[in-house]
Short mmCIF file of C-alpha atoms in Angstrom, two decimals:
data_model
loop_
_atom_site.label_atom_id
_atom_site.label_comp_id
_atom_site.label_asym_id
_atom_site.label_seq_id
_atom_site.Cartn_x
_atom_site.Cartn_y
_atom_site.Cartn_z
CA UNK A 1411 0.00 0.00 0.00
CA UNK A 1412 2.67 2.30 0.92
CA UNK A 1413 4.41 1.61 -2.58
CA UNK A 1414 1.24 2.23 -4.46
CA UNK A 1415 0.49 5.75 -2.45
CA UNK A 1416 4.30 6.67 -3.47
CA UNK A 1417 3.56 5.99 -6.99
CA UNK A 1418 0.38 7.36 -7.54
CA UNK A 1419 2.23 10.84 -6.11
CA UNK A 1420 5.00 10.92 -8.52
CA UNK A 1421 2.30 10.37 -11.25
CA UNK A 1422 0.41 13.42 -9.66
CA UNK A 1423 3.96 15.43 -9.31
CA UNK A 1424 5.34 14.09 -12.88
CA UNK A 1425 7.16 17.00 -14.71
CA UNK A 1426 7.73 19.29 -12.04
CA UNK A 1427 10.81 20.47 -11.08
CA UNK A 1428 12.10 20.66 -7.44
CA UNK A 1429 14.81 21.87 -5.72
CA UNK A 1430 17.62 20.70 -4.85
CA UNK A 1431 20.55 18.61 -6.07
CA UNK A 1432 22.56 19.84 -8.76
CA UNK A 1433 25.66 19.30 -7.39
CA UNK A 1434 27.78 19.21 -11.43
CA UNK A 1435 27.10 22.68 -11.86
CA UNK A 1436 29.32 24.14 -8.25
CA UNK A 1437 32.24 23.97 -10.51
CA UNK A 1438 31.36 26.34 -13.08
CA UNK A 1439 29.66 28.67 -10.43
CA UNK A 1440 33.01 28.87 -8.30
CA UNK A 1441 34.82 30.00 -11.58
CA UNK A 1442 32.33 32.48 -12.36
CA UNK A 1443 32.35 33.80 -8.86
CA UNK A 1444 36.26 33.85 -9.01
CA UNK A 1445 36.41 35.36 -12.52
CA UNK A 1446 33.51 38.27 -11.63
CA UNK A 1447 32.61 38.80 -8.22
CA UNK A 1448 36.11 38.80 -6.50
CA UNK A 1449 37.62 41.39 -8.48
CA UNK A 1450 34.63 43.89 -8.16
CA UNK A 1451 34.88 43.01 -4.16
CA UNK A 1452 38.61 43.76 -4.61
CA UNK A 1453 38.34 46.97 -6.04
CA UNK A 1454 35.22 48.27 -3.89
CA UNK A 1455 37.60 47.21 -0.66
CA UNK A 1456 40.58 49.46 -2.65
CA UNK A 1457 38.15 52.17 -2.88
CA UNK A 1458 36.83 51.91 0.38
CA UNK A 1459 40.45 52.00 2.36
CA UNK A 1460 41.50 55.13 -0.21
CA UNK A 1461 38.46 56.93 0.49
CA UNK A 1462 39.32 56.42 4.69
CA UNK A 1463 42.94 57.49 3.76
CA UNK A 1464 41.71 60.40 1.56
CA UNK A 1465 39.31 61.29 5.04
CA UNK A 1466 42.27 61.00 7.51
CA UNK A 1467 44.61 62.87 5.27
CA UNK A 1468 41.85 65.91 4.81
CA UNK A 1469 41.38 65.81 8.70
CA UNK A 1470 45.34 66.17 9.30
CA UNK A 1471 45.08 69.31 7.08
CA UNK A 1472 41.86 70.75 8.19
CA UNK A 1473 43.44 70.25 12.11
CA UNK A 1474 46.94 71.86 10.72
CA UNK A 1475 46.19 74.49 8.63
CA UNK A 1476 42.34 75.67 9.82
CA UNK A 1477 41.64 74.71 13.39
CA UNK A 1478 45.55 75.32 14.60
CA UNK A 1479 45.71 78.67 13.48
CA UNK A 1480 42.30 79.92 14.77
CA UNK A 1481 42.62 78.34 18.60
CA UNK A 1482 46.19 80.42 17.91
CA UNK A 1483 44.41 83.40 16.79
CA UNK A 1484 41.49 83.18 19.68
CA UNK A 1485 44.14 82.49 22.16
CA UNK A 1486 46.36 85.07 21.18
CA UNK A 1487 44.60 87.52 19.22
CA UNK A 1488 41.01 88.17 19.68
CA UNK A 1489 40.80 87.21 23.66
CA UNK A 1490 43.04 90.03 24.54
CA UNK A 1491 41.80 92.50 22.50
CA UNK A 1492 38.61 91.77 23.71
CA UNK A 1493 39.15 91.41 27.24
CA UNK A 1494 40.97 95.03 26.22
CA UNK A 1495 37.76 96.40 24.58
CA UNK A 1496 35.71 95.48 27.75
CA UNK A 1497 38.20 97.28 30.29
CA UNK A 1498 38.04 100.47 28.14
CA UNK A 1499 34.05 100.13 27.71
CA UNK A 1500 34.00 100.08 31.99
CA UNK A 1501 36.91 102.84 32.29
CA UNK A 1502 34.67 104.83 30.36
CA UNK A 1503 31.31 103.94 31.44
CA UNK A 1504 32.84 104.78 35.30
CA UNK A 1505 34.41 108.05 34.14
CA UNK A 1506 31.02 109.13 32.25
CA UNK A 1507 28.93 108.02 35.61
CA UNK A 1508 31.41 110.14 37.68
CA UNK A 1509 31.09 113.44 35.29
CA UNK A 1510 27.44 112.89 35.55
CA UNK A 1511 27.14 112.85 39.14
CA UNK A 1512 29.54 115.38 40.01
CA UNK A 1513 28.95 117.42 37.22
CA UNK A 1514 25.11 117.42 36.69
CA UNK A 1515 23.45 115.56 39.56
CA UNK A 1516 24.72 117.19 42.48
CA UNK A 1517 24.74 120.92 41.36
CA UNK A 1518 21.03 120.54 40.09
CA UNK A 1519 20.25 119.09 43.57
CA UNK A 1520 22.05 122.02 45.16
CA UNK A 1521 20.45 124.31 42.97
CA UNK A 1522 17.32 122.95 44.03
CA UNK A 1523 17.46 122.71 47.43
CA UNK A 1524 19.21 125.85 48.07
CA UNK A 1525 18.01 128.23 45.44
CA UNK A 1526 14.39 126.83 44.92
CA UNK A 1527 12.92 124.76 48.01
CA UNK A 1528 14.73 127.08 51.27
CA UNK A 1529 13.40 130.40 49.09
CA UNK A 1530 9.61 129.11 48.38
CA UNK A 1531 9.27 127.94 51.97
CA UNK A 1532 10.37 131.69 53.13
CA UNK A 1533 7.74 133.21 50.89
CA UNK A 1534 5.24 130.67 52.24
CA UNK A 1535 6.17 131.50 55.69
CA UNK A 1536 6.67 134.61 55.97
CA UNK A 1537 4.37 136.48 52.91
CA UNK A 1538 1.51 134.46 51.83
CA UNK A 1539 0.28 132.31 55.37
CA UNK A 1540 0.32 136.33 56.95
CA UNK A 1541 -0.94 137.57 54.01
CA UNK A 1542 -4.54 134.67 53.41
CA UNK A 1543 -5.09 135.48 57.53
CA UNK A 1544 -5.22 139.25 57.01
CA UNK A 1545 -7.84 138.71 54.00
CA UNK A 1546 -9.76 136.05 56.06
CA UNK A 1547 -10.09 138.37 59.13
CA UNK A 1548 -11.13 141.32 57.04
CA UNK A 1549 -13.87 139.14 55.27
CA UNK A 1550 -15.18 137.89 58.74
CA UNK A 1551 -15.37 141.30 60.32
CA UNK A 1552 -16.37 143.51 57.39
CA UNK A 1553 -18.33 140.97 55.35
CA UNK A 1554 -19.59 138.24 57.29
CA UNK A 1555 -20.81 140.39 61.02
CA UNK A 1556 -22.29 143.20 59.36
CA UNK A 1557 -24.66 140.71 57.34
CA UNK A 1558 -25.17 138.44 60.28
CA UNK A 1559 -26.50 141.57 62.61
CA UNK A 1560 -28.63 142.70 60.09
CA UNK A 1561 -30.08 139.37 59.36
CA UNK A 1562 -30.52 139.37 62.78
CA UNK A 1563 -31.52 142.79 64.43
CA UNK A 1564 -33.82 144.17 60.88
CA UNK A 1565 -34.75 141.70 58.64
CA UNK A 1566 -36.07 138.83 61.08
CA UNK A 1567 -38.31 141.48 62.93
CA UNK A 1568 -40.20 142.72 59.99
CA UNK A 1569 -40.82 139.68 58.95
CA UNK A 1570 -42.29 138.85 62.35
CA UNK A 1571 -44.80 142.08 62.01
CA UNK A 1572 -45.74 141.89 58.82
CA UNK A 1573 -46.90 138.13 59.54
CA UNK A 1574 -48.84 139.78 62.63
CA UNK A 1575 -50.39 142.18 61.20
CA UNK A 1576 -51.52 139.40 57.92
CA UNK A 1577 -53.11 137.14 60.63
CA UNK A 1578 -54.84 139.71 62.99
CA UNK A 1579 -56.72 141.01 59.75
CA UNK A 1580 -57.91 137.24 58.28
CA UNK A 1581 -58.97 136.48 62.06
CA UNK A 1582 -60.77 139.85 62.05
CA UNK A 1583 -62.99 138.87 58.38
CA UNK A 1584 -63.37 135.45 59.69
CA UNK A 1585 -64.96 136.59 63.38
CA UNK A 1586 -67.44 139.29 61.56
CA UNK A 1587 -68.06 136.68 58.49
CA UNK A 1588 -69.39 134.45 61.35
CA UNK A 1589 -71.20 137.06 63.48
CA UNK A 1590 -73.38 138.05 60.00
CA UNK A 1591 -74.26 134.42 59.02
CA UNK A 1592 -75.44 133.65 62.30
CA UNK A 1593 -77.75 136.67 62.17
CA UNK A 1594 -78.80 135.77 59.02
CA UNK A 1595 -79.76 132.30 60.21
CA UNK A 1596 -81.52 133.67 62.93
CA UNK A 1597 -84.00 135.54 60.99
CA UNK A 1598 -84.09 133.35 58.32
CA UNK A 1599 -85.40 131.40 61.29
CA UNK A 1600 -87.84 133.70 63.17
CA UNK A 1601 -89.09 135.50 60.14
CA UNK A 1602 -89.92 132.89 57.64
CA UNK A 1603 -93.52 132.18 58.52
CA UNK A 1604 -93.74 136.50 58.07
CA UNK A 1605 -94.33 137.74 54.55
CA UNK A 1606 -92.06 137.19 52.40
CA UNK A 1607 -92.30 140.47 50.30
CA UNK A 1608 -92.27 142.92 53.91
CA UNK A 1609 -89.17 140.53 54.95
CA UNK A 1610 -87.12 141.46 51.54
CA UNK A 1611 -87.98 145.13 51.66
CA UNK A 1612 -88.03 146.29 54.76
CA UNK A 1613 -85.02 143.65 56.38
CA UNK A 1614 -82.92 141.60 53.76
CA UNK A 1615 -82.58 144.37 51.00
CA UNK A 1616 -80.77 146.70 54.31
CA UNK A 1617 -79.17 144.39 55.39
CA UNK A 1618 -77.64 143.05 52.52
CA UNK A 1619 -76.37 146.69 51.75
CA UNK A 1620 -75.07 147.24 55.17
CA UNK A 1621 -72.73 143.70 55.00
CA UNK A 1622 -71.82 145.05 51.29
CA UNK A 1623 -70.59 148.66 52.66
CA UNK A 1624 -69.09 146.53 56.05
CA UNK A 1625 -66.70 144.16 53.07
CA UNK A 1626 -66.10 146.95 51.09
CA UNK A 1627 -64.68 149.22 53.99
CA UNK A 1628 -62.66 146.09 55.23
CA UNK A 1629 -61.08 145.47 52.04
CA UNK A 1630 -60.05 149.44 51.59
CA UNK A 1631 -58.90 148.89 55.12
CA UNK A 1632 -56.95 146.01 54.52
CA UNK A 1633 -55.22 147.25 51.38
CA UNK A 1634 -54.56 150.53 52.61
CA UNK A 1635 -52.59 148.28 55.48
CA UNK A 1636 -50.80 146.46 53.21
CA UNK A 1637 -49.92 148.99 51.16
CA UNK A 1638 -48.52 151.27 54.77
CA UNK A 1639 -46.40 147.42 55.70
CA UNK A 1640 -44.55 147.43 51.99
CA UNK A 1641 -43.99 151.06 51.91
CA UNK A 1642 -42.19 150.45 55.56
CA UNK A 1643 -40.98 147.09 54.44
CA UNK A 1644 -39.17 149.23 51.60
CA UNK A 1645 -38.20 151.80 53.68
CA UNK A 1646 -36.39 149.80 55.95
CA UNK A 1647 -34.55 147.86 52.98
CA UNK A 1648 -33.34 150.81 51.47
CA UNK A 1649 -32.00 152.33 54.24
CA UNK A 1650 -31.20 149.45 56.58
CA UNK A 1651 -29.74 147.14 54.01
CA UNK A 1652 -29.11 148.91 50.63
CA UNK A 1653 -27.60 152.06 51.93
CA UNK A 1654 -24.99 150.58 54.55
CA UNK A 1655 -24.41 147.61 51.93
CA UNK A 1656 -23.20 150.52 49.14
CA UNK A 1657 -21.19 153.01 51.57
CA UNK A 1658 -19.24 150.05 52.93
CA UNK A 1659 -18.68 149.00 48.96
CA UNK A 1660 -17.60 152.24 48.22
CA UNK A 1661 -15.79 153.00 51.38
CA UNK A 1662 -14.29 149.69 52.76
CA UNK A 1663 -14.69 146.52 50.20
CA UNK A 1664 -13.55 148.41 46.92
CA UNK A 1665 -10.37 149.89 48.43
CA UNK A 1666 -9.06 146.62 50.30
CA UNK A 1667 -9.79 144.50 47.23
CA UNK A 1668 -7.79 147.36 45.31
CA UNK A 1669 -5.03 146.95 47.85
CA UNK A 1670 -5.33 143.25 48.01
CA UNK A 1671 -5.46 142.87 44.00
CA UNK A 1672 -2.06 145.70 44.52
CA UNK A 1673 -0.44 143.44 47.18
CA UNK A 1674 -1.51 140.29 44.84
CA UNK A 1675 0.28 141.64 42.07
CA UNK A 1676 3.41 143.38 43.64
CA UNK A 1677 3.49 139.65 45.19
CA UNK A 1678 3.43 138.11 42.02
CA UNK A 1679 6.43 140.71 40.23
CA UNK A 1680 8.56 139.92 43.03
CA UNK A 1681 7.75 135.81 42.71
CA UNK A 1682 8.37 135.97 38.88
CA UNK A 1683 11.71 138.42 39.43
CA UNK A 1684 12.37 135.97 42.45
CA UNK A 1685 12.19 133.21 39.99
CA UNK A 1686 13.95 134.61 37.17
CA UNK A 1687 17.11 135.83 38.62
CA UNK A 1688 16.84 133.34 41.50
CA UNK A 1689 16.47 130.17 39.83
CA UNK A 1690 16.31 130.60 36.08
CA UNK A 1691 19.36 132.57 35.59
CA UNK A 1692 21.14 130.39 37.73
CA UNK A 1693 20.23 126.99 36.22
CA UNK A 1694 20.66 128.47 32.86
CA UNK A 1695 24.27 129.52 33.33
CA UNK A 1696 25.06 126.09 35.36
CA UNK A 1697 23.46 124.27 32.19
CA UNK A 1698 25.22 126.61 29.62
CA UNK A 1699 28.68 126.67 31.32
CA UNK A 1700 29.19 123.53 33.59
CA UNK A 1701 26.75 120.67 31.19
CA UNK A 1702 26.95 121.65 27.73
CA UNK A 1703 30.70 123.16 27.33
CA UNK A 1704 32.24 120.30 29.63
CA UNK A 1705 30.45 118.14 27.83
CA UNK A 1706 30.82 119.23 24.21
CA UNK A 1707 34.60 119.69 25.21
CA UNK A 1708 34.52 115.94 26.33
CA UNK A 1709 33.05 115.09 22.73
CA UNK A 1710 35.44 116.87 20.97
CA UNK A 1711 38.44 115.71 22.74
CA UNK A 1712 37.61 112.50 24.29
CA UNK A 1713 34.71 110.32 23.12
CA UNK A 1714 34.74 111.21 19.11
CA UNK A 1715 38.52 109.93 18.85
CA UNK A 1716 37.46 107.47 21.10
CA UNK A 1717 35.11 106.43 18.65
CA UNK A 1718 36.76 106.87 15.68
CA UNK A 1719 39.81 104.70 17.46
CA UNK A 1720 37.66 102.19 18.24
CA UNK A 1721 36.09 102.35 14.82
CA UNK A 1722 39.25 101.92 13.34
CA UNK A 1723 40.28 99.09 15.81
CA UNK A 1724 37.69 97.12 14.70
CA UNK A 1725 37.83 97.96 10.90
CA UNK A 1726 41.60 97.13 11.03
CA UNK A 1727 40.64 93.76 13.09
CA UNK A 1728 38.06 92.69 10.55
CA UNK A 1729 40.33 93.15 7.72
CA UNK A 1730 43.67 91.52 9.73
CA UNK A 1731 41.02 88.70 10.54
CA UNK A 1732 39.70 88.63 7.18
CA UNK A 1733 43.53 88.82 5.33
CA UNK A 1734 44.30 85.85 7.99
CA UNK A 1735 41.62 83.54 7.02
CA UNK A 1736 41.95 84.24 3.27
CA UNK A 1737 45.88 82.88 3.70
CA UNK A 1738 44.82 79.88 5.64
CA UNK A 1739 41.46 79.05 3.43
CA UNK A 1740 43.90 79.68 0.34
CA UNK A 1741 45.75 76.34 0.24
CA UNK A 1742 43.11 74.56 0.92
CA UNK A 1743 40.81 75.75 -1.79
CA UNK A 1744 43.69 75.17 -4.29
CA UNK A 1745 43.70 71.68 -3.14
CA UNK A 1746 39.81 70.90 -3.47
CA UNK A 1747 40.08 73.17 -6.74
CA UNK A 1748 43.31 71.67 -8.51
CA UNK A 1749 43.28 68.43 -6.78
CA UNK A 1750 40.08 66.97 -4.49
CA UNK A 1751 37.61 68.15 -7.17
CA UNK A 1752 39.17 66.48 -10.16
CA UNK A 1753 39.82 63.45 -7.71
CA UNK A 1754 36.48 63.30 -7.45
CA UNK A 1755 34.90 63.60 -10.78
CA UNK A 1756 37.63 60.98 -12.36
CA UNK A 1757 36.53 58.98 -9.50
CA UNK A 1758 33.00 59.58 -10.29
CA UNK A 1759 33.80 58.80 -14.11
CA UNK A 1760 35.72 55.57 -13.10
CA UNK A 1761 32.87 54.10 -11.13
CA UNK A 1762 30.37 54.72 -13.45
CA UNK A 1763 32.69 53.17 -16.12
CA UNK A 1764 33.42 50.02 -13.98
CA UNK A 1765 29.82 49.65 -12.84
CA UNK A 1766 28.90 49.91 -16.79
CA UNK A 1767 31.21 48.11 -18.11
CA UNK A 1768 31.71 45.19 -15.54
CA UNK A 1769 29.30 45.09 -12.83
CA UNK A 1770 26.67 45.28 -15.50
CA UNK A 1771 27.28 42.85 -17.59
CA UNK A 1772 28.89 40.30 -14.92
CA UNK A 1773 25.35 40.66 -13.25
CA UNK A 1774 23.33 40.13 -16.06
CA UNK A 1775 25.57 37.27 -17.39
CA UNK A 1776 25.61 35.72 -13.84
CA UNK A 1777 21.71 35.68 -13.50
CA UNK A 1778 21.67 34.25 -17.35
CA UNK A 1779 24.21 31.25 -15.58
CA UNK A 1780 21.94 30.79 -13.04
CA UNK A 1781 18.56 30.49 -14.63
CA UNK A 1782 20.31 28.01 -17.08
CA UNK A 1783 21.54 26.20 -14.92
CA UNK A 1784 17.91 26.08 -12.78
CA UNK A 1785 16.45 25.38 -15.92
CA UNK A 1786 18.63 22.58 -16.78
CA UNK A 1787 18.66 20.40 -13.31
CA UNK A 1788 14.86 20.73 -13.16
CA UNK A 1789 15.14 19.06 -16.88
CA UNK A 1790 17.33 16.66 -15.60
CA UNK A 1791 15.35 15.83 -12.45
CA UNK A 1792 12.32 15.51 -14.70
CA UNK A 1793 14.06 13.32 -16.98
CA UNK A 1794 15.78 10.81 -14.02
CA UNK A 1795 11.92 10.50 -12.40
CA UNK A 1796 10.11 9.37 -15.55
CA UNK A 1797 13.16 7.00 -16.52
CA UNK A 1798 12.65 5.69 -12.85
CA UNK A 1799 8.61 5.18 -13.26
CA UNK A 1800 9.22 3.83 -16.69
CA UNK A 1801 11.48 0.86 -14.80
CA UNK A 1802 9.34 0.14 -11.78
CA UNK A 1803 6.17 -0.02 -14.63
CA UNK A 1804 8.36 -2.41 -16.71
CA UNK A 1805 9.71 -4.64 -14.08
CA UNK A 1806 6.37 -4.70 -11.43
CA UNK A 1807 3.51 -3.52 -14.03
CA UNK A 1808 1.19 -1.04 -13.51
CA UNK A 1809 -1.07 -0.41 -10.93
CA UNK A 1810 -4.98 -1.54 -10.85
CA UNK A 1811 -6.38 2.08 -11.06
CA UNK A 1812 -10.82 2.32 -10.92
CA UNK A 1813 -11.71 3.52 -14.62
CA UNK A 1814 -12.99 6.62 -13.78
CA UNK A 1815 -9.71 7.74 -12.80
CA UNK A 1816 -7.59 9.24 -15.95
CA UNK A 1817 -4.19 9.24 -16.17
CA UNK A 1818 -2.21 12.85 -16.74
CA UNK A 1819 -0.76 13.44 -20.14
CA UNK A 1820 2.75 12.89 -20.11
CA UNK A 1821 4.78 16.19 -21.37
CA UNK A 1822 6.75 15.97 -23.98
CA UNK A 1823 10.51 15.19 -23.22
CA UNK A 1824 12.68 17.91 -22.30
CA UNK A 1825 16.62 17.63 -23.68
CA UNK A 1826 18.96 16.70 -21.05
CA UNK A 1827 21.51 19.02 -22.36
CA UNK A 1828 20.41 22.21 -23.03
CA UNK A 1829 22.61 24.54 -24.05
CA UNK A 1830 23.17 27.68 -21.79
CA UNK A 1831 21.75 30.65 -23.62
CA UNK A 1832 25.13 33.24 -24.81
CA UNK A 1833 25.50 36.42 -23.30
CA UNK A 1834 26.12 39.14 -26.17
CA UNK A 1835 28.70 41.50 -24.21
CA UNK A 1836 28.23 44.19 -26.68
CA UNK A 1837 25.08 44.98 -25.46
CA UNK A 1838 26.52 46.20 -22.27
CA UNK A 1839 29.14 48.05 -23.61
CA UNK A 1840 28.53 51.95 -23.31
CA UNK A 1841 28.17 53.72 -26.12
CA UNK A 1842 31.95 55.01 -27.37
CA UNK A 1843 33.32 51.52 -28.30
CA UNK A 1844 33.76 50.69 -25.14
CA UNK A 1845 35.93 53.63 -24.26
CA UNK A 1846 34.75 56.30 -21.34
CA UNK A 1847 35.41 59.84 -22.46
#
C-alpha cells in the first residue's frame, strides 16, 4: 500500500521540477564567482580604504592648517583685544557716571534745594500764610458780622410784624363773616312764617347793603394796610440794608480789594523776578557753562577719537582677521580646486565606467548562468523520475487504477543538455566603443 500511495504521487507530481541537487554545476559557479565577483569586491575594498585614507589625510590638514591657526588666533589675538575692549568700555562707562554725578546731579540738587525749596518755603512763611489770615479776618469782620446783625436785628423782625399784622386782619374777616351768618340764620329762622315780600324790603334788601358797605370798607382797610407794611418794608430795605451795603462798597470793600489785588500783584512781580534771577538765571548759566561746554569739550576731545579709534580698531581687526583667514582658506581651496575636485569627478567617471562596463554585464551574465543552470537540473530531475517510473512499470507492471480515474498526459521530453543561452557583451558596452570619455 505504501508503494502504491508513493507511486500514484509521482504520477500526480510528474514534470515538475524541485529543488535541490545539482551538485555538477558548483564547478562552473566557483569559476564564475572567481572570474567576476572577487575582483569587483577587490576593487570596492581598494576604494573603500582610499576613500578612509583620503578622510584622515583631509582631517590632518583641516586640524593643521584651519583649526591650529584659529585656537592660535582666539588664544592670542582676539581674547586680549577683547578682554581690552571690555576694560576700556567700563573705564569709560565709570568716568562718564562720575562726570554725571559730580557734574550734573549734584549741582542741580544744590540748585534745588538751596536756590528753589529754602526760598519758596520763606515766601510761604513769611508772605503768603500772613498775608490769606489778614484777607480772612477782614472778610469775617467787614463781610460776614455786618450781614449776620442785620439778618438778625432788621430783617427777622419785619418779617415777624408783617406776619402779625396778615393774621390779625384774616382772624378779624373770619370773626365778623361768622357774626353776620349767624344773624342771618336767625332771621331766616324767626321770620320765615312773616311775609315774604315785607321781609325782603323792609329787612334783607338793608341788610344786605349794610354787609356790602361793612366788606367793602374792610377790604379798603386792609389794602390801605398792606400797602402802609410794603412802603415800611421798603423803607427799611433801602435804608437798613441797601444804603450801609453801598457806603461800605464804596468805602471799605472796593479799596481793600484794590489793595489786596495791589499786594496780589506786587506779590506776584517779586515771585516771577524771584524766579527769574533766583532760579532761572542760575540753572541756565550752570546748564550753559558747567553741562553743555564740559560736555561738548569731552566730545570733541575724548569720546569722538574714542570712537573713531575704536572704529578703526575694529575695521583694522576685521580686515587683519579677514587677510588671515583668506591665507589659511587659500591652500586649501587650491587643493579641493586643482586636486580633491578632479579626484572626485575621475573617481566619479571611473565608477560609473566600472559599474557599466563590468558590474553590469557580470550581473546580467551571472543571472543568465543561473537560470540556465535552474532550468537545466529541473530538466534533468524531470528526466531521471520518468526513466525511474518507466522501470518500476516495466519490471512490477502497472497499478490496478478504478476507470474513472484518468491518467495525466505525459509532457513531452525535455533535452537533457540544453545549451546555456550566450550572453552578447556588446550589449553592455557603453556607447563610445567601449571607451569612457
Amino acid at each position: 500500500m505504501a508503494q502504491e500511495r508513493g507511486r500514484e504521487q509521482d504520477r500526480e507530481r510528474y514534470g515538475s521540477a524541485a529543488p535541490g541537487g545539482g551538485g555538477c554545476l558548483a564547478a562552473p559557479v566557483r569559476w564564475t564567482v572567481l572570474i567576476l565577483v572577487v575582483p569587483v569586491r577587490a576593487a570596492w575594498d581598494v576604494l573603500v580604504a582610499a576613500a578612509k585614507g583620503l578622510g584622515a589625510g583631509l582631517a590632518w590638514l583641516g586640524g593643521k592648517l584651519v583649526a591650529a591657526p584659529v585656537v592660535w588666533l582666539y588664544g592670542r589675538v582676539l581674547a586680549p583685544v577683547g578682554r581690552g575692549v571690555v576694560w576700556l568700555l567700563r573705564a569709560a562707562g565709570a568716568g562718564v557716571a562720575w562726570v554725571w554725578r559730580w557734574v550734573v546731579v549734584a549741582p542741580v540738587v544744590w540748585v534745588w534745594r538751596w536756590l528753589v525749596v529754602a526760598p519758596a518755603s520763606l515766601i510761604w512763611s513769611y508772605v503768603l500764610t500772613p498775608l490769606g489770615r489778614g484777607l480772612l479776618w477782614l472778610l469775617r469782620g467787614l463781610v460776614i458780622a455786618p450781614a449776620t446783625a442785620v439778618h438778625r436785628y432788621v430783617l427777622r423782625p419785619a418779617g415777624t410784624a408783617v406776619t402779625w399784622l396778615f393774621r390779625t386782619t384774616v382772624r378779624l374777616v373770619a370773626a365778623g363773616g361768622r357774626a353776620t351768618g349767624a344773624g342771618g340764620r336767625w332771621l331766616a329762622y324767626t321770620l320765615v312764617v312773616a311775609p315774604a315780600s315785607w321781609t325782603y324790603r323792609r329787612v334783607l334788601t338793608p341788610v344786605g347793603h349794610g354787609v356790602a358797605w361793612t366788606l367793602r370798607a374792610t377790604g379798603r382797610g386792609i389794602a390801605a394796610a398792606g400797602r402802609g407794611t410794603a412802603a415800611g418794608v421798603a423803607w427799611l430795605w433801602r435804608w437798613v440794608v441797601v444804603a450801609p451795603a453801598v457806603w461800605l462798597y464804596g468805602r471799605v470793600l472796593a479799596p481793600v480789594g484794590r489793595g489786596v489785588v495791589w499786594l496780589v500783584r506786587a506779590a506776584g512781580a517779586g515771585v516771577a523776578w524771584l524766579w527769574r534771577w533766583v532760579v532761572v538765571a542760575p540753572v541756565v548759566w550752570v546748564w550753559r557753562w558747567l553741562v553743555v561746554a564740559p560736555a561738548s569739550l569731552l566730545w570733541s576731545y575724548a569720546l569722538k577719537p574714542l570712537g573713531l579709534g575704536l572704529v578703526w580698531l575694529a575695521l583694522g581687526f576685521v580686515t587683519v582677521v579677514g587677510w588671515v583667514l583668506r591665507t589659511l582658506l587659500a591652500p586649501f581651496r587650491l587643493l579641493w580646486r586643482h586636486v580633491l575636485a578632479p579626484a572626485w569627478a575621475a573617481a566619479g567617471r571611473f565608477t560609473r565606467w566600472l559599474w557599466n562596463a563590468t558590474a553590469r554585464p557580470a550581473g546580467r551574465a551571472v543571472r543568465d548562468a543561473w537560470r540556465a543552470a535552474r532550468d537545466a537540473v529541473a530538466a534533468a530531475r524531470a528526466t531521471a523520475r520518468r526513466t525511474r517510473m518507466e522501470l518500476r512499470s516495466a519490471l512490477f507492471g502497472a497499478p490496478d487504477k478504478p476507470a474513472r480515474e484518468a491518467a495525466p498526459p505525459a509532457p513531452e521530453p525535455l533535452p537533457v543538455a540544453a545549451p546555456a543561452p550566450a550572453v552578447d557583451l556588446q550589449k553592455h558596452v557603453p556607447r563610445g566603443g567601449g571607451r569612457h570619455r
